[in-house]
């Protein structure tokens, strides 16, 4: 079984500031990890994913995440926030056997202040 | 990547009625799933839509309430039956060639009065 915990349901940053959205997972087997973004009144868009290989993963829109097995974490970062980054962000996990659909975290709403 | 469309994009329905949501993918995919996103909450998997056979439902979801069809590799429908206000949610279809490569549709926003 696997689960995802996202710390902080709301995060507010100033434009140009560092964005850090936290995700910790629990999985009985090695996981595949994902970050999705949901803009208001839209579906989910894949930001990035970790499956195997390099633990630092770069995604779209300047976001990146690092898989840290020892910390069971997959935090999402962006060096400089833009107003257009304001959205809901979801972390998700699936076991690396690839036989299960995604398990989502509760989501983090990012606000970007001018 | 796959492009996924859903119909309708939103609807307002009366209690006791049923609504069928369509999900169309622009290419053949192996996996199709249906999720529910209740107001202000995360996504919960309803079921895996299996081509040519009965869907696989998650705990808490039953076929009588959420019948699903998947007649081919690019199309699926989800019906929300005998609706109540508690069914007011966003329903999302996802699809992909594998479990770790899923793309989402724009969702169907359902309000039940």
PDB file of C-alpha atoms in Angstrom:
ATOM      1  CA  UNK A   1       0.000   0.000   0.000  1.00  0.00           C
ATOM      2  CA  UNK A   2       1.112   3.534  -0.571  1.00  0.00           C
ATOM      3  CA  UNK A   3       0.115   6.969   0.649  1.00  0.00           C
ATOM      4  CA  UNK A   4       1.129  10.569   0.172  1.00  0.00           C
ATOM      5  CA  UNK A   5       1.271  13.412   2.672  1.00  0.00           C
ATOM      6  CA  UNK A   6       1.496  17.003   1.544  1.00  0.00           C
ATOM      7  CA  UNK A   7       2.477  19.357   4.347  1.00  0.00           C
ATOM      8  CA  UNK A   8       0.652  22.642   4.157  1.00  0.00           C
ATOM      9  CA  UNK A   9      -2.687  22.947   2.427  1.00  0.00           C
ATOM     10  CA  UNK A  10      -1.892  26.577   1.585  1.00  0.00           C
ATOM     11  CA  UNK A  11       1.456  28.151   0.778  1.00  0.00           C
ATOM     12  CA  UNK A  12       1.904  31.837   0.045  1.00  0.00           C
ATOM     13  CA  UNK A  13       5.064  33.322  -1.448  1.00  0.00           C
ATOM     14  CA  UNK A  14       6.045  36.629  -2.957  1.00  0.00           C
ATOM     15  CA  UNK A  15       6.709  36.932  -6.642  1.00  0.00           C
ATOM     16  CA  UNK A  16      10.366  36.113  -7.258  1.00  0.00           C
ATOM     17  CA  UNK A  17      10.726  34.108  -4.051  1.00  0.00           C
ATOM     18  CA  UNK A  18      11.603  30.446  -3.733  1.00  0.00           C
ATOM     19  CA  UNK A  19       8.733  27.990  -3.994  1.00  0.00           C
ATOM     20  CA  UNK A  20       8.930  24.871  -1.832  1.00  0.00           C
ATOM     21  CA  UNK A  21       6.016  22.429  -1.710  1.00  0.00           C
ATOM     22  CA  UNK A  22       6.506  19.409   0.499  1.00  0.00           C
ATOM     23  CA  UNK A  23       5.579  15.818  -0.247  1.00  0.00           C
ATOM     24  CA  UNK A  24       6.334  12.720   1.770  1.00  0.00           C
ATOM     25  CA  UNK A  25       5.300   9.263   0.713  1.00  0.00           C
ATOM     26  CA  UNK A  26       4.828   5.887   2.243  1.00  0.00           C
ATOM     27  CA  UNK A  27       5.249   2.852   0.078  1.00  0.00           C
ATOM     28  CA  UNK A  28       5.964  -0.787   0.747  1.00  0.00           C
ATOM     29  CA  UNK A  29       7.802  -1.021  -2.556  1.00  0.00           C
ATOM     30  CA  UNK A  30       9.952   1.450  -4.506  1.00  0.00           C
ATOM     31  CA  UNK A  31       7.672   4.154  -5.817  1.00  0.00           C
ATOM     32  CA  UNK A  32       7.121   6.168  -8.904  1.00  0.00           C
ATOM     33  CA  UNK A  33       6.413   9.775  -7.877  1.00  0.00           C
ATOM     34  CA  UNK A  34       4.621  12.586  -9.655  1.00  0.00           C
ATOM     35  CA  UNK A  35       3.694  16.223  -9.295  1.00  0.00           C
ATOM     36  CA  UNK A  36       0.601  17.542 -11.038  1.00  0.00           C
ATOM     37  CA  UNK A  37      -0.718  21.095 -11.236  1.00  0.00           C
ATOM     38  CA  UNK A  38      -4.363  22.100 -11.473  1.00  0.00           C
ATOM     39  CA  UNK A  39      -5.237  25.613 -12.560  1.00  0.00           C
ATOM     40  CA  UNK A  40      -8.677  26.955 -11.649  1.00  0.00           C
ATOM     41  CA  UNK A  41     -11.480  25.189 -13.473  1.00  0.00           C
ATOM     42  CA  UNK A  42      -9.087  22.965 -15.362  1.00  0.00           C
ATOM     43  CA  UNK A  43      -7.913  19.366 -15.285  1.00  0.00           C
ATOM     44  CA  UNK A  44      -4.537  18.145 -14.055  1.00  0.00           C
ATOM     45  CA  UNK A  45      -1.305  18.735 -15.909  1.00  0.00           C
ATOM     46  CA  UNK A  46       1.796  16.657 -15.294  1.00  0.00           C
ATOM     47  CA  UNK A  47       4.674  18.817 -14.016  1.00  0.00           C
ATOM     48  CA  UNK A  48       7.293  16.119 -13.580  1.00  0.00           C
ATOM     49  CA  UNK A  49       7.806  12.529 -12.531  1.00  0.00           C
ATOM     50  CA  UNK A  50      10.414  10.276 -11.010  1.00  0.00           C
ATOM     51  CA  UNK A  51      10.552   6.654 -12.090  1.00  0.00           C
ATOM     52  CA  UNK A  52      14.175   5.481 -12.137  1.00  0.00           C
ATOM     53  CA  UNK A  53      17.591   7.003 -12.677  1.00  0.00           C
ATOM     54  CA  UNK A  54      18.561  10.524 -11.671  1.00  0.00           C
ATOM     55  CA  UNK A  55      16.958  11.561  -8.419  1.00  0.00           C
ATOM     56  CA  UNK A  56      16.776  15.246  -9.359  1.00  0.00           C
ATOM     57  CA  UNK A  57      13.987  15.625 -11.854  1.00  0.00           C
ATOM     58  CA  UNK A  58      13.333  18.729 -13.917  1.00  0.00           C
ATOM     59  CA  UNK A  59       9.865  19.504 -15.138  1.00  0.00           C
ATOM     60  CA  UNK A  60       7.961  22.134 -17.006  1.00  0.00           C
ATOM     61  CA  UNK A  61       7.680  25.820 -16.075  1.00  0.00           C
ATOM     62  CA  UNK A  62      11.004  25.795 -14.191  1.00  0.00           C
ATOM     63  CA  UNK A  63       9.939  23.334 -11.501  1.00  0.00           C
ATOM     64  CA  UNK A  64      12.096  20.522 -10.208  1.00  0.00           C
ATOM     65  CA  UNK A  65      11.885  17.868  -7.511  1.00  0.00           C
ATOM     66  CA  UNK A  66      14.358  15.611  -5.787  1.00  0.00           C
ATOM     67  CA  UNK A  67      13.645  12.044  -4.774  1.00  0.00           C
ATOM     68  CA  UNK A  68      15.213  11.354  -1.383  1.00  0.00           C
ATOM     69  CA  UNK A  69      14.730   7.748  -0.435  1.00  0.00           C
ATOM     70  CA  UNK A  70      16.253   8.157   3.025  1.00  0.00           C
ATOM     71  CA  UNK A  71      13.739  10.896   3.820  1.00  0.00           C
ATOM     72  CA  UNK A  72      10.858   9.351   1.812  1.00  0.00           C
ATOM     73  CA  UNK A  73      10.378  12.777   0.277  1.00  0.00           C
ATOM     74  CA  UNK A  74       9.762  14.301  -3.136  1.00  0.00           C
ATOM     75  CA  UNK A  75       9.575  18.048  -2.524  1.00  0.00           C
ATOM     76  CA  UNK A  76       8.787  20.398  -5.399  1.00  0.00           C
ATOM     77  CA  UNK A  77      10.827  23.571  -5.848  1.00  0.00           C
ATOM     78  CA  UNK A  78      11.113  26.550  -8.137  1.00  0.00           C
ATOM     79  CA  UNK A  79      13.811  29.195  -7.614  1.00  0.00           C
ATOM     80  CA  UNK A  80      11.646  32.181  -8.486  1.00  0.00           C
ATOM     81  CA  UNK A  81       7.864  32.265  -8.268  1.00  0.00           C
ATOM     82  CA  UNK A  82       5.764  33.854 -10.972  1.00  0.00           C
ATOM     83  CA  UNK A  83       2.213  35.066 -10.647  1.00  0.00           C
ATOM     84  CA  UNK A  84       1.148  32.431 -13.167  1.00  0.00           C
ATOM     85  CA  UNK A  85       2.305  29.680 -10.785  1.00  0.00           C
ATOM     86  CA  UNK A  86      -0.728  30.250  -8.565  1.00  0.00           C
ATOM     87  CA  UNK A  87      -2.603  26.949  -8.663  1.00  0.00           C
ATOM     88  CA  UNK A  88      -3.274  23.720  -6.775  1.00  0.00           C
ATOM     89  CA  UNK A  89      -0.412  21.235  -6.728  1.00  0.00           C
ATOM     90  CA  UNK A  90      -0.822  17.518  -6.143  1.00  0.00           C
ATOM     91  CA  UNK A  91       1.816  14.937  -5.326  1.00  0.00           C
ATOM     92  CA  UNK A  92       1.027  11.364  -6.346  1.00  0.00           C
ATOM     93  CA  UNK A  93       2.573   7.920  -6.050  1.00  0.00           C
ATOM     94  CA  UNK A  94       2.266   4.527  -7.658  1.00  0.00           C
ATOM     95  CA  UNK A  95       4.360   1.429  -6.974  1.00  0.00           C
ATOM     96  CA  UNK A  96       7.103   0.683  -9.472  1.00  0.00           C
ATOM     97  CA  UNK A  97       5.450  -2.580 -10.406  1.00  0.00           C
ATOM     98  CA  UNK A  98       3.267  -0.319 -12.488  1.00  0.00           C
ATOM     99  CA  UNK A  99       0.095  -2.168 -11.717  1.00  0.00           C
ATOM    100  CA  UNK A 100      -1.843   0.425  -9.782  1.00  0.00           C
ATOM    101  CA  UNK A 101      -3.378   3.771 -10.500  1.00  0.00           C
ATOM    102  CA  UNK A 102      -2.140   6.904  -8.812  1.00  0.00           C
ATOM    103  CA  UNK A 103      -2.657   7.689  -5.123  1.00  0.00           C
ATOM    104  CA  UNK A 104      -2.887  11.441  -4.631  1.00  0.00           C
ATOM    105  CA  UNK A 105      -1.984  13.690  -1.748  1.00  0.00           C
ATOM    106  CA  UNK A 106      -4.462  16.208  -0.405  1.00  0.00           C
ATOM    107  CA  UNK A 107      -3.034  19.035  -2.460  1.00  0.00           C
ATOM    108  CA  UNK A 108      -1.339  22.364  -1.742  1.00  0.00           C
ATOM    109  CA  UNK A 109      -2.753  25.648  -2.947  1.00  0.00           C
ATOM    110  CA  UNK A 110       0.016  28.038  -3.935  1.00  0.00           C
ATOM    111  CA  UNK A 111      -0.642  31.754  -3.760  1.00  0.00           C
ATOM    112  CA  UNK A 112       1.823  34.203  -5.268  1.00  0.00           C
ATOM    113  CA  UNK A 113       1.739  37.731  -3.907  1.00  0.00           C
ATOM    114  CA  UNK A 114       2.847  40.658  -6.062  1.00  0.00           C
TER     115      UNK A 114
ATOM    116  CA  UNK B   1       1.224  12.588 -24.819  1.00  0.00           C
ATOM    117  CA  UNK B   2      -2.477  11.950 -25.168  1.00  0.00           C
ATOM    118  CA  UNK B   3      -5.112  14.641 -25.506  1.00  0.00           C
ATOM    119  CA  UNK B   4      -8.272  13.877 -23.585  1.00  0.00           C
ATOM    120  CA  UNK B   5     -11.651  15.530 -23.936  1.00  0.00           C
ATOM    121  CA  UNK B   6     -14.695  15.156 -21.735  1.00  0.00           C
ATOM    122  CA  UNK B   7     -18.361  15.903 -22.294  1.00  0.00           C
ATOM    123  CA  UNK B   8     -20.147  17.656 -20.763  1.00  0.00           C
ATOM    124  CA  UNK B   9     -17.767  20.135 -19.192  1.00  0.00           C
ATOM    125  CA  UNK B  10     -20.341  20.938 -16.544  1.00  0.00           C
ATOM    126  CA  UNK B  11     -23.922  20.179 -15.715  1.00  0.00           C
ATOM    127  CA  UNK B  12     -26.566  20.938 -13.135  1.00  0.00           C
ATOM    128  CA  UNK B  13     -28.858  17.995 -12.436  1.00  0.00           C
ATOM    129  CA  UNK B  14     -31.853  17.204 -10.313  1.00  0.00           C
ATOM    130  CA  UNK B  15     -31.790  14.727  -7.472  1.00  0.00           C
ATOM    131  CA  UNK B  16     -32.696  11.202  -8.566  1.00  0.00           C
ATOM    132  CA  UNK B  17     -31.619  11.585 -12.171  1.00  0.00           C
ATOM    133  CA  UNK B  18     -28.562  10.113 -13.921  1.00  0.00           C
ATOM    134  CA  UNK B  19     -25.792  11.698 -15.957  1.00  0.00           C
ATOM    135  CA  UNK B  20     -23.425  10.016 -18.392  1.00  0.00           C
ATOM    136  CA  UNK B  21     -19.984  11.560 -18.855  1.00  0.00           C
ATOM    137  CA  UNK B  22     -17.970  10.791 -21.957  1.00  0.00           C
ATOM    138  CA  UNK B  23     -14.195  10.589 -22.209  1.00  0.00           C
ATOM    139  CA  UNK B  24     -12.497  10.599 -25.610  1.00  0.00           C
ATOM    140  CA  UNK B  25      -8.754  10.129 -26.164  1.00  0.00           C
ATOM    141  CA  UNK B  26      -7.047  11.185 -29.371  1.00  0.00           C
ATOM    142  CA  UNK B  27      -4.964   8.005 -29.552  1.00  0.00           C
ATOM    143  CA  UNK B  28      -5.210   4.404 -28.434  1.00  0.00           C
ATOM    144  CA  UNK B  29      -4.307   3.936 -24.787  1.00  0.00           C
ATOM    145  CA  UNK B  30      -3.890   0.954 -22.533  1.00  0.00           C
ATOM    146  CA  UNK B  31      -5.191   2.423 -19.319  1.00  0.00           C
ATOM    147  CA  UNK B  32      -8.246   4.544 -18.580  1.00  0.00           C
ATOM    148  CA  UNK B  33      -9.353   5.626 -15.131  1.00  0.00           C
ATOM    149  CA  UNK B  34     -12.138   7.643 -13.561  1.00  0.00           C
ATOM    150  CA  UNK B  35     -11.514   9.894 -10.556  1.00  0.00           C
ATOM    151  CA  UNK B  36     -13.746  12.005  -8.351  1.00  0.00           C
ATOM    152  CA  UNK B  37     -12.659  15.308  -6.839  1.00  0.00           C
ATOM    153  CA  UNK B  38     -15.080  16.513  -4.202  1.00  0.00           C
ATOM    154  CA  UNK B  39     -15.169  20.251  -3.480  1.00  0.00           C
ATOM    155  CA  UNK B  40     -11.880  21.442  -2.038  1.00  0.00           C
ATOM    156  CA  UNK B  41     -10.453  17.942  -1.865  1.00  0.00           C
ATOM    157  CA  UNK B  42      -7.990  15.717  -3.648  1.00  0.00           C
ATOM    158  CA  UNK B  43      -8.661  13.101  -6.260  1.00  0.00           C
ATOM    159  CA  UNK B  44     -10.090   9.712  -5.381  1.00  0.00           C
ATOM    160  CA  UNK B  45      -9.981   6.834  -7.811  1.00  0.00           C
ATOM    161  CA  UNK B  46     -13.431   5.487  -8.656  1.00  0.00           C
ATOM    162  CA  UNK B  47     -12.491   2.687 -11.014  1.00  0.00           C
ATOM    163  CA  UNK B  48     -10.271   1.397 -13.759  1.00  0.00           C
ATOM    164  CA  UNK B  49     -12.108   1.160 -17.071  1.00  0.00           C
ATOM    165  CA  UNK B  50     -11.261  -2.126 -18.766  1.00  0.00           C
ATOM    166  CA  UNK B  51     -11.701  -2.475 -22.491  1.00  0.00           C
ATOM    167  CA  UNK B  52     -14.307  -5.052 -23.332  1.00  0.00           C
ATOM    168  CA  UNK B  53     -14.931  -6.150 -19.758  1.00  0.00           C
ATOM    169  CA  UNK B  54     -16.342  -4.931 -16.469  1.00  0.00           C
ATOM    170  CA  UNK B  55     -14.597  -2.069 -14.746  1.00  0.00           C
ATOM    171  CA  UNK B  56     -12.541  -2.624 -11.595  1.00  0.00           C
ATOM    172  CA  UNK B  57     -13.986  -0.551  -8.762  1.00  0.00           C
ATOM    173  CA  UNK B  58     -12.222   0.840  -5.714  1.00  0.00           C
ATOM    174  CA  UNK B  59     -13.491   0.347  -2.218  1.00  0.00           C
ATOM    175  CA  UNK B  60     -16.563   2.465  -1.600  1.00  0.00           C
ATOM    176  CA  UNK B  61     -17.648   2.620  -5.224  1.00  0.00           C
ATOM    177  CA  UNK B  62     -20.112   0.192  -6.813  1.00  0.00           C
ATOM    178  CA  UNK B  63     -21.189  -0.591 -10.321  1.00  0.00           C
ATOM    179  CA  UNK B  64     -24.856   0.143  -9.681  1.00  0.00           C
ATOM    180  CA  UNK B  65     -24.035   3.712  -8.711  1.00  0.00           C
ATOM    181  CA  UNK B  66     -21.198   4.339 -11.191  1.00  0.00           C
ATOM    182  CA  UNK B  67     -21.596   2.098 -14.241  1.00  0.00           C
ATOM    183  CA  UNK B  68     -18.654   2.396 -16.609  1.00  0.00           C
ATOM    184  CA  UNK B  69     -18.248   1.343 -20.205  1.00  0.00           C
ATOM    185  CA  UNK B  70     -15.144   1.122 -22.350  1.00  0.00           C
ATOM    186  CA  UNK B  71     -16.042  -0.242 -25.778  1.00  0.00           C
ATOM    187  CA  UNK B  72     -12.646   0.455 -27.369  1.00  0.00           C
ATOM    188  CA  UNK B  73      -9.147   1.790 -26.703  1.00  0.00           C
ATOM    189  CA  UNK B  74     -10.038   5.471 -27.068  1.00  0.00           C
ATOM    190  CA  UNK B  75     -13.431   5.932 -25.400  1.00  0.00           C
ATOM    191  CA  UNK B  76     -15.081   5.439 -22.036  1.00  0.00           C
ATOM    192  CA  UNK B  77     -18.202   6.592 -20.239  1.00  0.00           C
ATOM    193  CA  UNK B  78     -19.033   7.026 -16.574  1.00  0.00           C
ATOM    194  CA  UNK B  79     -22.635   7.255 -15.438  1.00  0.00           C
ATOM    195  CA  UNK B  80     -23.533   8.768 -12.103  1.00  0.00           C
ATOM    196  CA  UNK B  81     -26.847   7.144 -11.218  1.00  0.00           C
ATOM    197  CA  UNK B  82     -29.691   8.217  -8.953  1.00  0.00           C
ATOM    198  CA  UNK B  83     -27.837  11.362  -8.044  1.00  0.00           C
ATOM    199  CA  UNK B  84     -27.944  13.155  -4.716  1.00  0.00           C
ATOM    200  CA  UNK B  85     -26.328  16.445  -3.687  1.00  0.00           C
ATOM    201  CA  UNK B  86     -23.422  14.435  -2.223  1.00  0.00           C
ATOM    202  CA  UNK B  87     -22.481  13.467  -5.776  1.00  0.00           C
ATOM    203  CA  UNK B  88     -21.656  17.088  -6.588  1.00  0.00           C
ATOM    204  CA  UNK B  89     -18.009  16.867  -7.616  1.00  0.00           C
ATOM    205  CA  UNK B  90     -15.596  17.161 -10.466  1.00  0.00           C
ATOM    206  CA  UNK B  91     -15.263  13.876 -12.335  1.00  0.00           C
ATOM    207  CA  UNK B  92     -12.000  13.376 -14.186  1.00  0.00           C
ATOM    208  CA  UNK B  93     -10.965  10.843 -16.752  1.00  0.00           C
ATOM    209  CA  UNK B  94      -7.315   9.890 -17.117  1.00  0.00           C
ATOM    210  CA  UNK B  95      -5.605   7.749 -19.705  1.00  0.00           C
ATOM    211  CA  UNK B  96      -2.195   6.511 -20.704  1.00  0.00           C
ATOM    212  CA  UNK B  97      -0.087   3.721 -22.078  1.00  0.00           C
ATOM    213  CA  UNK B  98       1.010   2.703 -18.596  1.00  0.00           C
ATOM    214  CA  UNK B  99       0.136   3.369 -14.977  1.00  0.00           C
ATOM    215  CA  UNK B 100       3.065   5.761 -14.642  1.00  0.00           C
ATOM    216  CA  UNK B 101       2.174   7.821 -17.700  1.00  0.00           C
ATOM    217  CA  UNK B 102      -1.304   9.215 -17.149  1.00  0.00           C
ATOM    218  CA  UNK B 103      -2.846  12.271 -18.738  1.00  0.00           C
ATOM    219  CA  UNK B 104      -5.983  13.915 -17.469  1.00  0.00           C
ATOM    220  CA  UNK B 105      -9.016  15.331 -19.119  1.00  0.00           C
ATOM    221  CA  UNK B 106     -10.363  18.777 -18.185  1.00  0.00           C
ATOM    222  CA  UNK B 107     -12.991  17.281 -15.899  1.00  0.00           C
ATOM    223  CA  UNK B 108     -16.770  17.440 -15.676  1.00  0.00           C
ATOM    224  CA  UNK B 109     -18.118  19.717 -12.986  1.00  0.00           C
ATOM    225  CA  UNK B 110     -21.375  18.257 -11.658  1.00  0.00           C
ATOM    226  CA  UNK B 111     -23.812  20.041  -9.391  1.00  0.00           C
ATOM    227  CA  UNK B 112     -26.787  18.113  -8.039  1.00  0.00           C
ATOM    228  CA  UNK B 113     -29.697  20.096  -6.651  1.00  0.00           C
TER     229      UNK B 113
END
